[in-house]
PDB file of C-alpha atoms in Angstrom:
ATOM      1  CA  MET A  26      36.492  16.051  48.078  1.00 37.00           C
ATOM      2  CA  LEU A  27      38.105  14.857  51.107  1.00 36.00           C
ATOM      3  CA  ASP A  28      36.687  14.859  54.708  1.00 38.00           C
ATOM      4  CA  GLU A  29      38.614  15.847  57.866  1.00 35.00           C
ATOM      5  CA  THR A  30      40.144  12.456  58.100  1.00 36.00           C
ATOM      6  CA  GLY A  31      41.545  12.921  54.519  1.00 38.00           C
ATOM      7  CA  GLN A  32      39.139  10.158  52.965  1.00 38.00           C
ATOM      8  CA  ALA A  33      37.476  11.042  49.615  1.00 39.00           C
ATOM      9  CA  THR A  34      33.635  11.739  49.605  1.00 38.00           C
ATOM     10  CA  LEU A  35      31.317  12.847  46.774  1.00 42.00           C
ATOM     11  CA  ALA A  36      29.193  15.877  47.138  1.00 41.00           C
ATOM     12  CA  TYR A  37      25.541  16.276  46.443  1.00 38.00           C
ATOM     13  CA  PRO A  38      25.138  19.820  45.107  1.00 41.00           C
ATOM     14  CA  ASP A  39      22.493  22.175  46.726  1.00 41.00           C
ATOM     15  CA  THR A  40      21.653  19.426  49.357  1.00 39.00           C
ATOM     16  CA  GLY A  41      24.574  20.207  51.840  1.00 46.00           C
ATOM     17  CA  LEU A  42      25.128  16.443  52.056  1.00 43.00           C
ATOM     18  CA  ALA A  43      28.127  14.434  51.041  1.00 47.00           C
ATOM     19  CA  GLN A  44      28.422  10.585  50.043  1.00 47.00           C
ATOM     20  CA  ALA A  45      30.243   8.724  52.992  1.00 47.00           C
ATOM     21  CA  PRO A  46      33.207   6.895  51.326  1.00 42.00           C
ATOM     22  CA  ASP A  47      32.286   3.466  53.285  1.00 41.00           C
ATOM     23  CA  THR A  48      28.515   3.228  52.500  1.00 41.00           C
ATOM     24  CA  GLY A  49      27.552   5.220  49.457  1.00 45.00           C
ATOM     25  CA  LEU A  50      24.891   7.096  51.266  1.00 46.00           C
ATOM     26  CA  ALA A  51      24.715  10.690  51.622  1.00 48.00           C
ATOM     27  CA  GLN A  52      26.006  12.187  54.919  1.00 51.00           C
ATOM     28  CA  ALA A  53      25.195  15.421  56.679  1.00 50.00           C
ATOM     29  CA  PRO A  54      28.468  17.024  57.827  1.00 49.00           C
ATOM     30  CA  ASP A  55      26.969  18.832  60.956  1.00 51.00           C
ATOM     31  CA  THR A  56      25.557  15.750  62.585  1.00 47.00           C
ATOM     32  CA  GLY A  57      27.030  12.841  60.921  1.00 50.00           C
ATOM     33  CA  LEU A  58      23.661  11.205  60.240  1.00 52.00           C
ATOM     34  CA  ALA A  59      23.708   9.249  56.821  1.00 56.00           C
ATOM     35  CA  HIS A  60      20.753   9.948  54.387  1.00 58.00           C
ATOM     36  CA  ASP A  61      19.481   8.143  51.319  1.00 56.00           C
ATOM     37  CA  PRO A  62      20.702  10.525  48.449  1.00 53.00           C
ATOM     38  CA  ALA A  63      17.315   9.533  46.402  1.00 51.00           C
ATOM     39  CA  THR A  64      14.664  10.202  49.125  1.00 52.00           C
ATOM     40  CA  GLY A  65      16.402  12.169  51.878  1.00 59.00           C
ATOM     41  CA  HIS A  66      15.476   9.890  54.478  1.00 56.00           C
ATOM     42  CA  PRO A  67      17.702   9.001  57.444  1.00 60.00           C
ATOM     43  CA  ARG A  68      19.348   5.987  57.864  1.00 56.00           C
ATOM     44  CA  PRO A  69      21.254   4.380  60.788  1.00 54.00           C
ATOM     45  CA  PRO A  70      24.712   5.066  61.176  1.00 55.00           C
ATOM     46  CA  ARG A  71      27.156   2.226  60.236  1.00 51.00           C
ATOM     47  CA  ARG A  72      30.604   1.391  61.482  1.00 51.00           C
ATOM     48  CA  GLU A  73      33.348   2.826  59.567  1.00 48.00           C
ATOM     49  CA  PHE A  74      34.410  -0.055  56.608  1.00 41.00           C
ATOM     50  CA  LYS A  75      37.887  -0.466  56.047  1.00 49.00           C
ATOM     51  CA  ALA A  76      38.525  -2.573  52.979  1.00 50.00           C
ATOM     52  CA  ARG A  77      41.800  -4.252  51.921  1.00 53.00           C
ATOM     53  CA  GLY A  78      44.073  -1.758  50.465  1.00 52.00           C
ATOM     54  CA  SER A  79      42.302   1.388  51.946  1.00 57.00           C
ATOM     55  CA  PHE A  80      45.672   2.420  53.627  1.00 65.00           C
ATOM     56  CA  THR A  81      47.497   2.194  50.236  1.00 78.00           C
ATOM     57  CA  GLU A  82      49.010   5.595  48.812  1.00 88.00           C
ATOM     58  CA  ARG A  83      47.265   5.855  45.559  1.00 89.00           C
ATOM     59  CA  CYS A  84      47.726   8.443  42.566  1.00 90.00           C
ATOM     60  CA  PRO A  85      45.262  11.053  42.551  1.00 89.00           C
ATOM     61  CA  GLY A  86      45.213  11.041  38.814  1.00 88.00           C
ATOM     62  CA  CYS A  87      44.324   7.550  38.225  1.00 89.00           C
ATOM     63  CA  ASN A  88      43.406   6.079  41.691  1.00 88.00           C
ATOM     64  CA  LEU A  89      46.006   3.253  41.383  1.00 90.00           C
ATOM     65  CA  PRO A  90      48.631   2.564  44.075  1.00 91.00           C
ATOM     66  CA  VAL A  91      51.494   4.882  43.152  1.00 92.00           C
ATOM     67  CA  LEU A  92      53.595   1.722  43.020  1.00 92.00           C
ATOM     68  CA  ASN A  93      52.492   1.163  39.350  1.00 93.00           C
ATOM     69  CA  CYS A  94      50.550   4.383  38.306  1.00 92.00           C
ATOM     70  CA  LEU A  95      48.490   4.120  35.142  1.00 94.00           C
ATOM     71  CA  CYS A  96      48.674   7.892  34.349  1.00 93.00           C
ATOM     72  CA  PRO A  97      51.602   7.477  31.442  1.00 94.00           C
ATOM     73  CA  TYR A  98      49.504   5.180  29.459  1.00 95.00           C
ATOM     74  CA  ARG A  99      46.086   7.239  29.274  1.00 95.00           C
ATOM     75  CA  VAL A 100      45.455   8.039  25.869  1.00 94.00           C
ATOM     76  CA  SER A 101      41.986   9.642  24.318  1.00 94.00           C
ATOM     77  CA  ALA A 102      40.403   8.132  21.197  1.00 95.00           C
ATOM     78  CA  GLY A 103      37.448   9.195  19.109  1.00 94.00           C
ATOM     79  CA  SER A 104      34.553   6.989  18.038  1.00 95.00           C
ATOM     80  CA  GLU A 105      31.497   7.635  16.395  1.00 95.00           C
ATOM     81  CA  ALA A 106      29.308   5.670  19.088  1.00 97.00           C
ATOM     82  CA  ARG A 107      29.118   7.199  22.657  1.00 97.00           C
ATOM     83  CA  VAL A 108      28.983   5.414  26.052  1.00 97.00           C
ATOM     84  CA  TRP A 109      27.055   6.328  28.787  1.00 98.00           C
ATOM     85  CA  LEU A 110      27.362   4.486  32.032  1.00 97.00           C
ATOM     86  CA  LEU A 111      24.259   4.090  34.476  1.00 97.00           C
ATOM     87  CA  THR A 112      26.506   3.199  37.685  1.00 95.00           C
ATOM     88  CA  HIS A 113      25.280   1.691  40.795  1.00 94.00           C
ATOM     89  CA  PRO A 114      26.195   4.096  43.758  1.00 92.00           C
ATOM     90  CA  LEU A 115      28.155   1.358  45.380  1.00 91.00           C
ATOM     91  CA  GLU A 116      30.136   0.990  42.371  1.00 90.00           C
ATOM     92  CA  HIS A 117      31.787   4.403  42.363  1.00 85.00           C
ATOM     93  CA  LEU A 118      33.346   3.392  45.695  1.00 81.00           C
ATOM     94  CA  LYS A 119      35.517   0.486  44.293  1.00 86.00           C
ATOM     95  CA  PRO A 120      38.881   1.233  43.181  1.00 86.00           C
ATOM     96  CA  THR A 121      38.686  -1.839  40.825  1.00 87.00           C
ATOM     97  CA  ASN A 122      35.642  -0.641  38.968  1.00 90.00           C
ATOM     98  CA  THR A 123      36.490  -0.429  35.237  1.00 93.00           C
ATOM     99  CA  GLY A 124      33.802   1.715  34.028  1.00 93.00           C
ATOM    100  CA  ARG A 125      35.897   4.706  34.685  1.00 92.00           C
ATOM    101  CA  LEU A 126      38.421   3.786  32.157  1.00 95.00           C
ATOM    102  CA  ILE A 127      36.068   4.235  29.477  1.00 96.00           C
ATOM    103  CA  GLY A 128      35.691   7.781  30.402  1.00 94.00           C
ATOM    104  CA  ASP A 129      39.693   8.074  30.390  1.00 95.00           C
ATOM    105  CA  VAL A 130      39.650   7.115  27.079  1.00 96.00           C
ATOM    106  CA  LEU A 131      36.440   8.533  25.466  1.00 96.00           C
ATOM    107  CA  PRO A 132      35.900  11.941  26.498  1.00 94.00           C
ATOM    108  CA  ASP A 133      32.355  12.273  25.488  1.00 95.00           C
ATOM    109  CA  THR A 134      31.487   9.290  28.073  1.00 96.00           C
ATOM    110  CA  GLU A 135      28.689  10.452  30.491  1.00 96.00           C
ATOM    111  CA  VAL A 136      28.423   8.916  33.908  1.00 95.00           C
ATOM    112  CA  PHE A 137      24.995   8.694  35.829  1.00 96.00           C
ATOM    113  CA  THR A 138      24.696   7.479  39.273  1.00 95.00           C
ATOM    114  CA  TRP A 139      21.579   5.395  39.540  1.00 95.00           C
ATOM    115  CA  TYR A 140      19.048   5.864  42.075  1.00 94.00           C
ATOM    116  CA  ARG A 141      15.520   3.611  41.849  1.00 91.00           C
ATOM    117  CA  THR A 142      13.444   6.647  43.158  1.00 91.00           C
ATOM    118  CA  ALA A 143      15.144   9.492  41.436  1.00 93.00           C
ATOM    119  CA  PRO A 144      16.290   9.340  38.121  1.00 93.00           C
ATOM    120  CA  ASN A 145      18.945  11.584  36.904  1.00 95.00           C
ATOM    121  CA  GLU A 146      17.542  14.599  34.903  1.00 95.00           C
ATOM    122  CA  ARG A 147      20.034  15.096  32.638  1.00 96.00           C
ATOM    123  CA  LEU A 148      19.947  11.542  31.482  1.00 97.00           C
ATOM    124  CA  LEU A 149      16.224  11.777  30.934  1.00 96.00           C
ATOM    125  CA  THR A 150      16.994  15.070  28.917  1.00 96.00           C
ATOM    126  CA  LEU A 151      19.443  13.151  26.663  1.00 97.00           C
ATOM    127  CA  LEU A 152      17.207  10.119  26.211  1.00 97.00           C
ATOM    128  CA  ASP A 153      14.731  12.621  24.455  1.00 96.00           C
ATOM    129  CA  ASP A 154      17.531  14.312  22.362  1.00 97.00           C
ATOM    130  CA  PRO A 155      16.855  13.491  18.749  1.00 96.00           C
ATOM    131  CA  ARG A 156      20.511  13.533  17.999  1.00 97.00           C
ATOM    132  CA  PHE A 157      20.986  10.268  19.794  1.00 97.00           C
ATOM    133  CA  ALA A 158      20.024   6.743  19.406  1.00 98.00           C
ATOM    134  CA  PRO A 159      20.425   4.880  22.854  1.00 98.00           C
ATOM    135  CA  PHE A 160      20.548   1.052  23.457  1.00 98.00           C
ATOM    136  CA  VAL A 161      20.548  -0.700  26.593  1.00 98.00           C
ATOM    137  CA  ILE A 162      23.011  -3.375  26.576  1.00 97.00           C
ATOM    138  CA  PHE A 163      21.740  -6.218  28.440  1.00 96.00           C
ATOM    139  CA  PRO A 164      21.202  -9.876  27.629  1.00 94.00           C
ATOM    140  CA  ASP A 165      18.314 -11.262  25.615  1.00 92.00           C
ATOM    141  CA  ASP A 166      17.401 -14.308  28.163  1.00 89.00           C
ATOM    142  CA  GLN A 167      13.988 -13.189  29.272  1.00 92.00           C
ATOM    143  CA  PRO A 168      10.962 -13.501  27.167  1.00 94.00           C
ATOM    144  CA  ASP A 169       9.182 -10.640  28.275  1.00 94.00           C
ATOM    145  CA  TYR A 170      11.354  -7.833  26.590  1.00 95.00           C
ATOM    146  CA  ALA A 171      11.931 -10.045  23.442  1.00 95.00           C
ATOM    147  CA  ASP A 172      10.283  -7.499  21.286  1.00 96.00           C
ATOM    148  CA  ARG A 173      12.842  -5.022  22.069  1.00 97.00           C
ATOM    149  CA  VAL A 174      15.838  -6.937  21.309  1.00 97.00           C
ATOM    150  CA  VAL A 175      17.910  -5.827  18.505  1.00 97.00           C
ATOM    151  CA  ASP A 176      21.166  -6.800  16.900  1.00 96.00           C
ATOM    152  CA  MET A 177      24.555  -4.769  15.731  1.00 96.00           C
ATOM    153  CA  GLY A 178      22.827  -4.213  12.391  1.00 96.00           C
ATOM    154  CA  ALA A 179      20.351  -1.720  14.129  1.00 97.00           C
ATOM    155  CA  VAL A 180      23.600   0.212  15.230  1.00 97.00           C
ATOM    156  CA  GLY A 181      24.643   0.514  11.541  1.00 96.00           C
ATOM    157  CA  GLU A 182      20.956   1.752  10.684  1.00 96.00           C
ATOM    158  CA  VAL A 183      21.038   4.819  13.103  1.00 96.00           C
ATOM    159  CA  LYS A 184      24.366   5.651  11.738  1.00 96.00           C
ATOM    160  CA  ALA A 185      23.152   5.658   8.236  1.00 95.00           C
ATOM    161  CA  GLY A 186      20.146   7.946   9.537  1.00 96.00           C
ATOM    162  CA  GLY A 187      22.608  10.645  10.772  1.00 96.00           C
ATOM    163  CA  LYS A 188      22.066   9.669  14.495  1.00 97.00           C
ATOM    164  CA  THR A 189      24.924   8.929  17.180  1.00 97.00           C
ATOM    165  CA  PRO A 190      24.350   5.428  18.683  1.00 98.00           C
ATOM    166  CA  VAL A 191      24.788   5.536  22.216  1.00 98.00           C
ATOM    167  CA  PHE A 192      25.630   2.359  24.454  1.00 98.00           C
ATOM    168  CA  ILE A 193      23.979   2.529  27.814  1.00 98.00           C
ATOM    169  CA  LEU A 194      26.138   0.196  30.300  1.00 97.00           C
ATOM    170  CA  LEU A 195      24.670  -0.746  33.634  1.00 96.00           C
ATOM    171  CA  ASP A 196      27.608  -0.574  35.689  1.00 94.00           C
ATOM    172  CA  GLY A 197      27.503  -2.726  38.581  1.00 90.00           C
ATOM    173  CA  THR A 198      27.359  -6.432  39.393  1.00 88.00           C
ATOM    174  CA  TRP A 199      25.143  -8.577  37.511  1.00 88.00           C
ATOM    175  CA  ARG A 200      22.507  -8.646  40.349  1.00 92.00           C
ATOM    176  CA  GLN A 201      22.976  -4.718  40.330  1.00 94.00           C
ATOM    177  CA  ALA A 202      22.557  -4.523  36.919  1.00 94.00           C
ATOM    178  CA  ARG A 203      19.223  -6.837  36.756  1.00 95.00           C
ATOM    179  CA  ARG A 204      17.952  -4.372  39.255  1.00 96.00           C
ATOM    180  CA  ILE A 205      18.786  -1.377  37.320  1.00 96.00           C
ATOM    181  CA  PHE A 206      17.142  -2.872  33.949  1.00 96.00           C
ATOM    182  CA  ARG A 207      13.958  -3.760  35.857  1.00 96.00           C
ATOM    183  CA  LYS A 208      13.504  -1.018  38.173  1.00 96.00           C
ATOM    184  CA  SER A 209      14.069   1.940  35.596  1.00 96.00           C
ATOM    185  CA  PRO A 210      10.957   2.490  33.707  1.00 96.00           C
ATOM    186  CA  TYR A 211      12.649   5.151  31.542  1.00 97.00           C
ATOM    187  CA  LEU A 212      14.622   2.506  29.747  1.00 97.00           C
ATOM    188  CA  ASP A 213      11.613   0.509  28.895  1.00 96.00           C
ATOM    189  CA  ARG A 214      11.117   2.145  25.681  1.00 95.00           C
ATOM    190  CA  LEU A 215      14.602   1.639  24.549  1.00 97.00           C
ATOM    191  CA  PRO A 216      16.064  -1.283  22.247  1.00 98.00           C
ATOM    192  CA  VAL A 217      17.942  -3.945  24.160  1.00 97.00           C
ATOM    193  CA  LEU A 218      21.142  -4.741  22.610  1.00 97.00           C
ATOM    194  CA  PRO A 219      22.753  -7.838  23.737  1.00 96.00           C
ATOM    195  CA  LEU A 220      26.584  -8.395  23.230  1.00 93.00           C
ATOM    196  CA  ALA A 221      27.154 -11.352  21.175  1.00 91.00           C
ATOM    197  CA  THR A 222      30.825 -12.514  21.484  1.00 89.00           C
ATOM    198  CA  THR A 223      32.841 -15.439  21.991  1.00 85.00           C
ATOM    199  CA  ARG A 224      35.528 -13.632  23.862  1.00 86.00           C
ATOM    200  CA  LEU A 225      36.131 -14.514  27.545  1.00 83.00           C
ATOM    201  CA  THR A 226      36.934 -11.989  30.412  1.00 84.00           C
ATOM    202  CA  ARG A 227      40.783 -11.004  31.146  1.00 84.00           C
ATOM    203  CA  TYR A 228      39.926  -9.315  34.343  1.00 82.00           C
ATOM    204  CA  ARG A 229      42.042 -10.219  37.262  1.00 77.00           C
ATOM    205  CA  LEU A 230      40.678  -7.909  40.091  1.00 77.00           C
ATOM    206  CA  ARG A 231      37.274  -9.625  40.716  1.00 76.00           C
ATOM    207  CA  LYS A 232      36.474 -13.436  40.231  1.00 72.00           C
ATOM    208  CA  PRO A 233      33.346 -13.686  37.872  1.00 68.00           C
ATOM    209  CA  ALA A 234      30.465 -15.883  37.975  1.00 64.00           C
ATOM    210  CA  SER A 235      31.435 -17.257  34.386  1.00 64.00           C
ATOM    211  CA  GLN A 236      34.412 -16.427  32.285  1.00 65.00           C
ATOM    212  CA  ALA A 237      31.898 -15.355  29.711  1.00 67.00           C
ATOM    213  CA  HIS A 238      31.326 -12.602  31.759  1.00 77.00           C
ATOM    214  CA  LEU A 239      32.850  -9.569  30.707  1.00 89.00           C
ATOM    215  CA  CYS A 240      33.768  -6.457  32.857  1.00 90.00           C
ATOM    216  CA  THR A 241      32.315  -3.172  31.965  1.00 94.00           C
ATOM    217  CA  ALA A 242      35.417  -1.912  30.246  1.00 95.00           C
ATOM    218  CA  GLU A 243      35.723  -5.018  28.147  1.00 95.00           C
ATOM    219  CA  VAL A 244      31.859  -4.886  27.403  1.00 95.00           C
ATOM    220  CA  ALA A 245      32.447  -1.244  25.947  1.00 97.00           C
ATOM    221  CA  ALA A 246      35.486  -2.237  23.803  1.00 96.00           C
ATOM    222  CA  GLU A 247      33.768  -5.061  22.197  1.00 96.00           C
ATOM    223  CA  LEU A 248      30.541  -2.965  21.500  1.00 97.00           C
ATOM    224  CA  LEU A 249      32.890  -0.214  19.837  1.00 97.00           C
ATOM    225  CA  ARG A 250      34.807  -3.010  17.847  1.00 96.00           C
ATOM    226  CA  GLN A 251      31.839  -4.398  16.463  1.00 96.00           C
ATOM    227  CA  SER A 252      30.002  -1.453  15.673  1.00 96.00           C
ATOM    228  CA  GLY A 253      33.368  -0.058  13.710  1.00 95.00           C
ATOM    229  CA  ASP A 254      35.282   1.911  16.015  1.00 96.00           C
ATOM    230  CA  GLU A 255      37.952  -0.065  15.998  1.00 96.00           C
ATOM    231  CA  ARG A 256      41.148   2.207  16.781  1.00 96.00           C
ATOM    232  CA  ALA A 257      38.994   3.343  19.894  1.00 97.00           C
ATOM    233  CA  ALA A 258      38.409  -0.465  20.681  1.00 97.00           C
ATOM    234  CA  GLN A 259      41.984  -1.007  20.671  1.00 97.00           C
ATOM    235  CA  VAL A 260      43.117   1.809  22.824  1.00 97.00           C
ATOM    236  CA  LEU A 261      40.588   0.893  25.340  1.00 97.00           C
ATOM    237  CA  ASP A 262      41.461  -2.727  25.062  1.00 96.00           C
ATOM    238  CA  ASP A 263      45.064  -1.930  25.924  1.00 97.00           C
ATOM    239  CA  TYR A 264      44.394   0.552  28.629  1.00 97.00           C
ATOM    240  CA  PHE A 265      42.158  -1.931  30.426  1.00 95.00           C
ATOM    241  CA  ASP A 266      45.107  -4.628  30.063  1.00 95.00           C
ATOM    242  CA  ALA A 267      47.455  -1.750  31.483  1.00 96.00           C
ATOM    243  CA  PHE A 268      45.034  -1.424  34.238  1.00 94.00           C
ATOM    244  CA  ASN A 269      44.531  -5.118  34.723  1.00 93.00           C
ATOM    245  CA  VAL A 270      48.281  -6.134  35.088  1.00 94.00           C
ATOM    246  CA  SER A 271      49.223  -2.694  37.163  1.00 94.00           C
ATOM    247  CA  TYR A 272      46.710  -3.298  39.678  1.00 91.00           C
ATOM    248  CA  ASP A 273      47.053  -6.939  39.789  1.00 92.00           C
ATOM    249  CA  ALA A 274      51.014  -6.582  40.348  1.00 92.00           C
ATOM    250  CA  SER A 275      50.245  -3.566  43.037  1.00 91.00           C
ATOM    251  CA  ARG A 276      48.284  -5.978  45.005  1.00 89.00           C
ATOM    252  CA  ARG A 277      51.559  -8.147  45.200  1.00 90.00           C
ATOM    253  CA  TYR A 278      53.521  -5.267  46.126  1.00 92.00           C
ATOM    254  CA  GLU A 279      55.360  -5.796  42.937  1.00 93.00           C
ATOM    255  CA  LYS A 280      56.779  -2.920  40.833  1.00 93.00           C
ATOM    256  CA  LEU A 281      56.673  -3.539  37.028  1.00 93.00           C
ATOM    257  CA  GLU A 282      59.942  -3.237  35.916  1.00 91.00           C
ATOM    258  CA  GLN A 283      59.006  -3.031  32.063  1.00 93.00           C
ATOM    259  CA  PRO A 284      55.927  -2.063  29.970  1.00 94.00           C
ATOM    260  CA  THR A 285      53.823  -4.722  28.692  1.00 95.00           C
ATOM    261  CA  PRO A 286      52.755  -4.766  24.956  1.00 96.00           C
ATOM    262  CA  ALA A 287      49.581  -3.288  25.497  1.00 96.00           C
ATOM    263  CA  MET A 288      51.653  -0.285  27.669  1.00 96.00           C
ATOM    264  CA  ARG A 289      54.052   0.141  24.685  1.00 96.00           C
ATOM    265  CA  ARG A 290      51.153   0.395  22.350  1.00 96.00           C
ATOM    266  CA  LEU A 291      49.574   3.149  24.473  1.00 96.00           C
ATOM    267  CA  LEU A 292      52.991   4.867  24.802  1.00 95.00           C
ATOM    268  CA  ALA A 293      53.234   4.771  21.089  1.00 94.00           C
ATOM    269  CA  CYS A 294      49.684   6.462  20.727  1.00 91.00           C
ATOM    270  CA  ARG A 295      50.886   9.207  23.102  1.00 86.00           C
ATOM    271  CA  GLY A 296      53.922  10.102  20.697  1.00 72.00           C
ATOM    272  CA  GLU A 297      51.774  10.159  17.436  1.00 70.00           C
TER     273      GLU A 297
END
């Protein structure tokens, strides 16, 4: 939804609150006071935040600058596995977030906003659904949960047992993802699946701590590929490349004159 200034806000149903676009906190429209959406506690007001590019004209469909709109390259794909995103609230506000690309390609993707003290009720219900076999995607770099670590063979086993494997991606910075992992007791009973790959990130829009740190969309594509959903993996990989190139060019105010190879493959998929 849009506020009176034309800025996007996220509504919290049944609360009368809306999410402030600069802070991610719930905001009462009558008083303008910010509230923590998990607890309802008031927070001190903050000065309005204007990020670089906040005045850029964006496509309402893909949220990219209209100079290089991504909509012509959007393609849906089916997959045996599903992806659920447990997203830090501040990540929703970042136009460079790649988690939303997964939902564009995989229609069954679920997105849940993470709050430490207020677990998402739908997520809790789905975790108990016998149709699904969820795996938390997280590195196996600490000994205290070593007994929960599995490999991709476990995904094949649940498929053979008639269940749908689900990859739960913790969508945020590395620091935020570790906090989500440590502060979400309902994840403690789930197997942990580390992504084993030699691929390096191709992400241009944020500087990673390491080239081995893949962004959310890259992680999802690699998981799909390794678990057997190769077409979905390729479509997501190509869509991510199209996003990466388009956004990077728009930052330099450059219009892409010719589609890249990834874009041409996506256009071919749309014509099938």
